Coordinates of C-alpha atoms and ligand atoms in Angstrom, one line a residue:
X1 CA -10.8 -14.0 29.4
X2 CA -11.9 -10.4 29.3
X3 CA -14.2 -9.3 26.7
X4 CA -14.3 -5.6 27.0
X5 CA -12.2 -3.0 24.7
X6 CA -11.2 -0.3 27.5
X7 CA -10.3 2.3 25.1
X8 CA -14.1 1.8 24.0
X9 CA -15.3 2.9 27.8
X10 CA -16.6 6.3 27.2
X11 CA -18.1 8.3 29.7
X12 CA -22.0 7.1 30.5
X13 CA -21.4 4.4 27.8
X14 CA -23.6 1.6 28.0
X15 CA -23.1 -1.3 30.6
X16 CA -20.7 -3.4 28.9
X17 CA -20.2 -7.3 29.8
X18 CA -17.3 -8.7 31.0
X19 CA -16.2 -12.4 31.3
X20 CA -13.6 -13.0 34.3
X21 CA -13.1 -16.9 35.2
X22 CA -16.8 -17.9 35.9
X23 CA -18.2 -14.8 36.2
X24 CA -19.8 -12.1 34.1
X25 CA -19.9 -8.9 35.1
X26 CA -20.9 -5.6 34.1
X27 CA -18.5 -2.5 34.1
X28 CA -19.2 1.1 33.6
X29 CA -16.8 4.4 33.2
X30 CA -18.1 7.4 35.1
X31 CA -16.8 11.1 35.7
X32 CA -13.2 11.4 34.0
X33 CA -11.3 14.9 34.8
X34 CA -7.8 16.0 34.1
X35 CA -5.7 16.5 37.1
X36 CA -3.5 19.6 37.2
X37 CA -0.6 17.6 34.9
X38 CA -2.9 17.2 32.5
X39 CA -3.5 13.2 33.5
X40 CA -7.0 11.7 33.4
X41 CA -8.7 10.2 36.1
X42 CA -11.8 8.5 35.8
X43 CA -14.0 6.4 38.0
X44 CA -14.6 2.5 36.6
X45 CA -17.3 0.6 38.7
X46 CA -19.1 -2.5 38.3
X47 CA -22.5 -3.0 40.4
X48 CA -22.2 -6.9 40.6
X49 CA -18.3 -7.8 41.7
X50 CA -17.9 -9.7 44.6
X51 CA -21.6 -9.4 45.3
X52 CA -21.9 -5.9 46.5
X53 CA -19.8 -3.8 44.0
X54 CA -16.6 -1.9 43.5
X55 CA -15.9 1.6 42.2
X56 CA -12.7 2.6 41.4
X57 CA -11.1 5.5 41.0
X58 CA -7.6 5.6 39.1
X59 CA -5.6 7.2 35.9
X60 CA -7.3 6.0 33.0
X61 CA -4.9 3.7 31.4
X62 CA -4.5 1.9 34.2
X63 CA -8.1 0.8 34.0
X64 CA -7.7 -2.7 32.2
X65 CA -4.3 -3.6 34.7
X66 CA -6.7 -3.2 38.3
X67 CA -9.7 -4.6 36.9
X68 CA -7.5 -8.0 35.2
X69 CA -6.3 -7.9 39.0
X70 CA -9.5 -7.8 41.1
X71 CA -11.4 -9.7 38.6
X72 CA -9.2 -13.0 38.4
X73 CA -9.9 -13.4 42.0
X74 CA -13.4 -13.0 41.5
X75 CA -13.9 -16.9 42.9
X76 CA -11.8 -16.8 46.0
X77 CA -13.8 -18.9 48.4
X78 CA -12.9 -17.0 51.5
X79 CA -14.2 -13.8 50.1
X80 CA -16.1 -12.1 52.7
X81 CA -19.2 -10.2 52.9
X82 CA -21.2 -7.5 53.9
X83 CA -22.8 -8.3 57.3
X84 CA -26.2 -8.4 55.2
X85 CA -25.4 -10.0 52.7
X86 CA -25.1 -14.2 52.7
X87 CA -21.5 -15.1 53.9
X88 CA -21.6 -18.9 54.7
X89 CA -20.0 -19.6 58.6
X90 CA -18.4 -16.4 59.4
X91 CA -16.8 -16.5 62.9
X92 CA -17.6 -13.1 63.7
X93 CA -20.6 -10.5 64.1
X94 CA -20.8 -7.3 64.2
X95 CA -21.4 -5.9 68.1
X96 CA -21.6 -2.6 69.8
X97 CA -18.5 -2.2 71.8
X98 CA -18.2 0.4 74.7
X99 CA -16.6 3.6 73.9
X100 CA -15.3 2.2 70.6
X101 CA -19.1 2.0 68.2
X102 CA -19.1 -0.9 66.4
X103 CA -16.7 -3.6 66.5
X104 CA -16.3 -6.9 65.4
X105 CA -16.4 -9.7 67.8
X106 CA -15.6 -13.5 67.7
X107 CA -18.5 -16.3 67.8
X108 CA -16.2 -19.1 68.9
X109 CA -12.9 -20.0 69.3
X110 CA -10.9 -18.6 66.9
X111 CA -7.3 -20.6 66.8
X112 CA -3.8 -19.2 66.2
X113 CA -3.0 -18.9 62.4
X114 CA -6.9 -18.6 61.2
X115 CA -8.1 -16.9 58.2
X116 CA -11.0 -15.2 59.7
X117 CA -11.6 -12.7 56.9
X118 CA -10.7 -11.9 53.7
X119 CA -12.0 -9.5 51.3
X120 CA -11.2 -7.3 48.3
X121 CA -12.3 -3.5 48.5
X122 CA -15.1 -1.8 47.9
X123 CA -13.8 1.4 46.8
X124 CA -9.5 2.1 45.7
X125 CA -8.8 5.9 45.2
X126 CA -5.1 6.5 43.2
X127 CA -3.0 8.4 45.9
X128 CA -1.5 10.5 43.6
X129 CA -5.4 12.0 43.3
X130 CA -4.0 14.6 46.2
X131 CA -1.5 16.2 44.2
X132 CA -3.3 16.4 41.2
X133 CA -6.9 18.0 42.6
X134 CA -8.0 20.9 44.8
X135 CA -9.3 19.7 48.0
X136 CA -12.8 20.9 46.9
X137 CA -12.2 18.9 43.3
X138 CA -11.6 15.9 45.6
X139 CA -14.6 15.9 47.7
X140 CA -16.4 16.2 44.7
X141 CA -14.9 13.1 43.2
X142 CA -14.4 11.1 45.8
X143 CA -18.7 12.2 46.5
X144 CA -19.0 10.6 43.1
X145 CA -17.3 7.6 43.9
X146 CA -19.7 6.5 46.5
X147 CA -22.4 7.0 44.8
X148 CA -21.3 5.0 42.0
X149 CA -21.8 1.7 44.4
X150 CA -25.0 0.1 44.7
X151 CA -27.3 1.5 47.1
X152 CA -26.9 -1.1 49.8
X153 CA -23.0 -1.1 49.7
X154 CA -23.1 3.1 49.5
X155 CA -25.5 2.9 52.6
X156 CA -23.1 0.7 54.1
X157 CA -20.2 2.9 53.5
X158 CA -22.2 5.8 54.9
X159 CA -23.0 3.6 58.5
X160 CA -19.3 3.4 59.2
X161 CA -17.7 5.8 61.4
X162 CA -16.2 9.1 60.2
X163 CA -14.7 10.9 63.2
X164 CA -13.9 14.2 61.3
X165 CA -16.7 16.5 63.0
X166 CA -16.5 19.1 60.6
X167 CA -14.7 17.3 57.4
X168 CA -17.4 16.1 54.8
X169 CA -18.9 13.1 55.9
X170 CA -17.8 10.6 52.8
X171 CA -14.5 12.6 53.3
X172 CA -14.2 11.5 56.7
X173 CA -15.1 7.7 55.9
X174 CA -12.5 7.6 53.6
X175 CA -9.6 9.3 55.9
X176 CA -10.9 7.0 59.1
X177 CA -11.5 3.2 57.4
X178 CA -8.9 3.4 54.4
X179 CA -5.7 1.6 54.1
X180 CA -2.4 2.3 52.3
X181 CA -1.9 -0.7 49.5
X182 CA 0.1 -1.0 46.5
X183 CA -1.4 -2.4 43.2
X184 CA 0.4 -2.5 39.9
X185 CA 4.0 -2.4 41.5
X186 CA 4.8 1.2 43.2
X187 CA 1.0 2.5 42.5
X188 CA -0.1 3.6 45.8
X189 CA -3.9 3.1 46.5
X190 CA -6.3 4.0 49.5
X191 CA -8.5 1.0 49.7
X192 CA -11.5 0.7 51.5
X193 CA -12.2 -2.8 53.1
X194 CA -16.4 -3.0 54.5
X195 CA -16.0 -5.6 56.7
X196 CA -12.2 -5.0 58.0
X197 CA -13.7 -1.2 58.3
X198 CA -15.5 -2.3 61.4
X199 CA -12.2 -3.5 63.3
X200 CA -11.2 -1.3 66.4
X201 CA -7.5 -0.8 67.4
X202 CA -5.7 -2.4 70.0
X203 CA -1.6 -1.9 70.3
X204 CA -1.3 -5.4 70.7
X205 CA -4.2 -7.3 68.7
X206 CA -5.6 -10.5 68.4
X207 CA -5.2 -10.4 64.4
X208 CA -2.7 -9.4 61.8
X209 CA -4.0 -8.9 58.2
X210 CA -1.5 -8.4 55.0
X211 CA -2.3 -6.8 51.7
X212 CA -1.4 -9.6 48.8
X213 CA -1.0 -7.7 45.4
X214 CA -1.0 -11.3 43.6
X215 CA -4.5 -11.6 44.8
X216 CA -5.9 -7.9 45.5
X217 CA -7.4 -9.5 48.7
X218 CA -7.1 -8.3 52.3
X219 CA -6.3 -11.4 54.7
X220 CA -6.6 -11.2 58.4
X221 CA -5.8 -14.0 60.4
X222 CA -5.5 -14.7 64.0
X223 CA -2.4 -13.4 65.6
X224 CA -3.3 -16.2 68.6
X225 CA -5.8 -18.3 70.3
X226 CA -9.0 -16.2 70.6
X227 CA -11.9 -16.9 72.7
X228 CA -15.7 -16.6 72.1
X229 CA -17.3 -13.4 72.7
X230 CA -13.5 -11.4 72.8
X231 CA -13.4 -8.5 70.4
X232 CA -11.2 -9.0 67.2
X233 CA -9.0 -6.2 66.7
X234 CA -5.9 -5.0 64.6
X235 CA -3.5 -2.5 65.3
X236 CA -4.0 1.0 63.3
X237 CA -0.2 1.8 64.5
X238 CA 3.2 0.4 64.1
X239 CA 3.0 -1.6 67.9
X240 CA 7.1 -1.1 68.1
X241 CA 6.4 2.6 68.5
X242 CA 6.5 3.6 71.9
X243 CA 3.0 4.6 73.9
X244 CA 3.6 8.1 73.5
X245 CA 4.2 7.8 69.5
X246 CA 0.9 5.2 69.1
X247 CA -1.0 7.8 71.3
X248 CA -0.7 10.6 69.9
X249 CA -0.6 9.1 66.3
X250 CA -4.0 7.5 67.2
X251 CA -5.6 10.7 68.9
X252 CA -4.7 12.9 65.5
X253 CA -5.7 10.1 62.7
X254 CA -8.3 8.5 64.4
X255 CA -9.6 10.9 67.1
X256 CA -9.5 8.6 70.3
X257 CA -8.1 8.2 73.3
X258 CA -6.2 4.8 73.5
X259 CA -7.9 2.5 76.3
X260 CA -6.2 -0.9 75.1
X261 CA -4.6 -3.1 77.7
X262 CA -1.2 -1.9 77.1
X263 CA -2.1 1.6 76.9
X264 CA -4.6 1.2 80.2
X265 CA -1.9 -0.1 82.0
X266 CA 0.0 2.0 85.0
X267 CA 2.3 4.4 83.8
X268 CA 5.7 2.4 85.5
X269 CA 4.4 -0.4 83.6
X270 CA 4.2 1.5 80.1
X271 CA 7.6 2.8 80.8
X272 CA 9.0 -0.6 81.4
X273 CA 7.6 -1.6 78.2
X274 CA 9.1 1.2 76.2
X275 CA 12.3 0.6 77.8
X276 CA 11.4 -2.9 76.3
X277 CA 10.9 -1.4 72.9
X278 CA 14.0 0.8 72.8
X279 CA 16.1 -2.4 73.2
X280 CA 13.8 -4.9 70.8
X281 CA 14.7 -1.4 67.8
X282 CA 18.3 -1.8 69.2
X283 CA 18.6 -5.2 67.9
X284 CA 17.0 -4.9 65.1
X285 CA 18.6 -2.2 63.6
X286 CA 22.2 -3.9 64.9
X287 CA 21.2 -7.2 63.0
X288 CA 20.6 -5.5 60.1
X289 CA 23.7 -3.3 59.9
X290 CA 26.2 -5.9 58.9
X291 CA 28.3 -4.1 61.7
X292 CA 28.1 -7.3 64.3
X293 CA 30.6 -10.2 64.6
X294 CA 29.5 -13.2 63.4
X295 CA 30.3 -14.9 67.2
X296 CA 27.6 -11.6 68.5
X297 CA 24.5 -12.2 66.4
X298 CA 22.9 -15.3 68.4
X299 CA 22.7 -13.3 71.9
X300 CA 21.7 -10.2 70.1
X301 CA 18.8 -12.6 67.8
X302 CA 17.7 -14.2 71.3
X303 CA 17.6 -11.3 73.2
X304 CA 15.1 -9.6 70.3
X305 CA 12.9 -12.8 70.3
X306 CA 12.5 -12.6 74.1
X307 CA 11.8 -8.9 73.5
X308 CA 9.1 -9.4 71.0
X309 CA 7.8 -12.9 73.6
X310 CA 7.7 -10.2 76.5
X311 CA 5.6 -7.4 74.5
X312 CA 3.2 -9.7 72.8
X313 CA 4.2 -8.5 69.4
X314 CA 3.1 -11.8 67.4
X315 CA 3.4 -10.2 64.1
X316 CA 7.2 -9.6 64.7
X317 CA 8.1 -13.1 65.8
X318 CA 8.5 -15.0 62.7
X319 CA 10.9 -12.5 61.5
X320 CA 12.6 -12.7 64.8
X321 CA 13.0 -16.2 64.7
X322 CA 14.8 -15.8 60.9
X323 CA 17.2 -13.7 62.7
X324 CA 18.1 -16.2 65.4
X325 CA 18.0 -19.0 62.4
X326 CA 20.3 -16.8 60.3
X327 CA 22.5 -15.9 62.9
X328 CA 22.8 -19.8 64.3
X329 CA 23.8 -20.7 60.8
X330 CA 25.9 -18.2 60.2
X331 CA 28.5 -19.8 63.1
X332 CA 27.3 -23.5 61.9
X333 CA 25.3 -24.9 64.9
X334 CA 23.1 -26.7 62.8
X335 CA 20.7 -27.7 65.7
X336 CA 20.1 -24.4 67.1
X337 CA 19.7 -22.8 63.1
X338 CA 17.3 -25.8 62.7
X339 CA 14.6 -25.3 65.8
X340 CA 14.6 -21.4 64.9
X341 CA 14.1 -22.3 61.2
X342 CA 11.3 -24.7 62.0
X343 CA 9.7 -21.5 64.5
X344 CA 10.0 -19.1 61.6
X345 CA 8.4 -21.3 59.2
X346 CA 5.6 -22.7 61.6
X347 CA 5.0 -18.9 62.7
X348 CA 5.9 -16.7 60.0
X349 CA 2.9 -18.8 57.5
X350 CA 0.6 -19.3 60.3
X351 CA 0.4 -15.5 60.9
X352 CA 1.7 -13.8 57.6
X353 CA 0.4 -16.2 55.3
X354 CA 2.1 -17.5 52.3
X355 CA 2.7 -13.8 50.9
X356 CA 5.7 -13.4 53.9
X357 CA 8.4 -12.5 52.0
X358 CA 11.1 -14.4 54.8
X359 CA 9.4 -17.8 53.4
X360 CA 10.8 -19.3 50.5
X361 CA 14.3 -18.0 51.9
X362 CA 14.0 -19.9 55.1
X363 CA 12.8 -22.9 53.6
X364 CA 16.5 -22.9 51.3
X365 CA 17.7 -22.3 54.8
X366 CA 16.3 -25.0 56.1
X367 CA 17.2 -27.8 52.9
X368 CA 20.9 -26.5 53.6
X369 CA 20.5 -27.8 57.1
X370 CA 19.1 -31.1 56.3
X371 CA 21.6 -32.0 54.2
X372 CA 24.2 -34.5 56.0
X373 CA 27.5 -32.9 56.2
X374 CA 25.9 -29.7 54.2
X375 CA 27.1 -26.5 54.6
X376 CA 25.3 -23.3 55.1
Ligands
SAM1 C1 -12.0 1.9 61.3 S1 -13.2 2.5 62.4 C2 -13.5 1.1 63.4 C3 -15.0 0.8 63.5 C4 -15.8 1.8 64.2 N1 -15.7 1.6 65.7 C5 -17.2 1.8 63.7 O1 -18.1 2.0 64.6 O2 -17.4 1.7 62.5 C6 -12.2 3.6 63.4 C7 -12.9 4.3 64.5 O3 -13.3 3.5 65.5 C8 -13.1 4.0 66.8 N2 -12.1 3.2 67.5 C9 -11.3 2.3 67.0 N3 -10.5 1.7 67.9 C10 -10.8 2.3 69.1 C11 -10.3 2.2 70.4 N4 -9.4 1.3 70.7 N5 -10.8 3.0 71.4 C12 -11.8 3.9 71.1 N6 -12.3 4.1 69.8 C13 -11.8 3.3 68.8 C14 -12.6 5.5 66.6 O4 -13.7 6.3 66.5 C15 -12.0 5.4 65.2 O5 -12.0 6.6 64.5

């Protein structure tokens, strides 16, 4: 139920009122400027969503599509927020973690397949902005962007870290804490999370988190059993990249030397576990060619899920386990399509969530197997 007109959202117009499920709140339309195609983009925020505010910063007309999509989650009960502000039994703080600033840390046990944060953002920037802007046009707008958020949340976005030494500073918060989503089909955003800001890399981390369009909401859940006091972490870099690739990608984005357990370890040991990472590609790039025989795919399927076992790479073992169920099928032994099946389902929504595309799929999958004398 939305009650504003957003062709009637002129520049410095008055607050307007809008009604989204239970909640009223009030949006305003700040700088607009034409991009060098002659497209507008103007920034929409709203001082009262989710608590702590949003500002956005997209083409015009697509004003009334992201705001219908941020504001019918406006009641999701596991939004999180700022550290300040109330959040009922969060199972993190924030701590000061050596070498890395601030982190995030656990306050108990977190256990495998928690939700232990979810949040919409605080500020979306259209990436087409880069083409359309000089780079001085950009600082501007993106300086008006942040100051378009209430004063606590634009304070808060000023305390997290921007390692660019000589880059603007609200530049550099933007390049070091945003994320690549989608929103409104192949509309690329940047999208600032607050609290997921805070999260410090590790090549193999204790959570995974996935972008759901549907619900404009960030979800991070626990990748495995973590214990009180550990640090929670994600990983800023693909983790099937070898140590070289995550290395250097993390020294030129992020501007850090990676310490993490795999990347600490001694250099025969790395090496082993790129070797490791050339096969686990291997098979997944042979599974997916159609090229294989039938009679081939199991070995090949096992051999990757002992891969992604051996190099902790959680996230990649639901998938894993759909190509050993696949490829079990695919011959017709029922049992051993089954007990992969079951893993993939078990794991894939435990750690991805119901947004993992594999899931409605496998569950067919599945059905077909149940089913006495049933074919696949
Ligand atoms: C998204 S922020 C993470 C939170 C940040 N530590 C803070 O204090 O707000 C990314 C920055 O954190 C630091 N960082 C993240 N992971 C790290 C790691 N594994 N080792 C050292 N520094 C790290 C780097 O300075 C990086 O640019």
């Amino acid at each position: 139920n939305y009650t504003v007109s957003f062709q009637s959202l002129s520049p410095g117009s008055p607050i307007t009122s809008v009604v989204s499920g239970l909640t009223t709140h009030k949006l305003s339309k700040g700088l607009c400027k034409e991009g060098f195609s002659g497209a507008r983009y103007c920034i929409l925020y709203s001082y009262t969503f989710d608590a702590r505010g949003i500002s956005i910063l997209a083409l015009e007309e697509k004003h009334e599509y992201l705001w219908q999509r941020l504001a019918l989650w406006a009641s999701n009960p596991y939004l999180a927020h700022m550290p300040s502000s109330a959040m009922s039994r969060p199972s993190f703080a924030e701590v000061d973690v050596l070498g890395k600033g601030k982190g995030l840390a656990a306050l108990r046990v977190i256990f495998p397949g928690e939700i232990v944060l979810a949040e919409r953002p605080l500020i979306l920037i259209d990436a087409q902005l880069k083409s359309e802007y000089s780079p001085q046009d950009i600082i501007s707008l993106r300086r008006e962007l942040s100051a378009s958020l209430p004063q606590e949340s634009h304070e808060y976005f000023m305390q997290l870290s921007g390692w660019h030494e000589h880059a603007d500073p609200v530049d550099s918060r933007f390049d070091s804490n945003s994320f690549n989503i989608n929103l409104g089909g192949e509309d690329t955003f940047h999208g600032l999370f607050p609290a997921v800001a805070r999260l410090n890399h590790d090549c193999r981390p204790n959570l995974e988190y996935n972008w759901s369009e549907d619900t404009a909401t960030m979800t991070l859940h626990a990748a495995r059993r973590i214990e009180k006091d550990e640090e929670l972490t994600i990983s800023y870099v693909r983790g099937d990249f070898s140590s070289h690739q995550r290395q250097s990608r993390l020294k030129s984005t992020w501007g850090f030397d990676c310490a993490c357990s795999l990347c600490s370890l001694p250099s025969y040991l790395q090496e082993e576990s790129d070797n490791r990472l050339v096969i686990l590609n291997d098979s997944l790039r042979m599974l997916d060619s159609n090229r294989l025989l039938p009679a081939d795919k199991p070995a090949i399927a096992e051999r990757l899920v002992h891969l992604v076992e051996m190099e902790r790479l959680y996230t990649l073992l639901p998938e894993s386990y759909a190509y050993a169920a696949r490829a079990y099928a695919e011959i017709e032994d029922k049992h051993t399509a089954l007990k992969y099946t079951t893993l993939a389902i078990e794991h894939g929504l435990r750690i991805l969530g119901a947004e993992w595309k594999s899931w409605r799929e496998l569950v067919e999958l599945e059905e077909k197997l149940l089913k006495p004398n049933g074919r696949t």
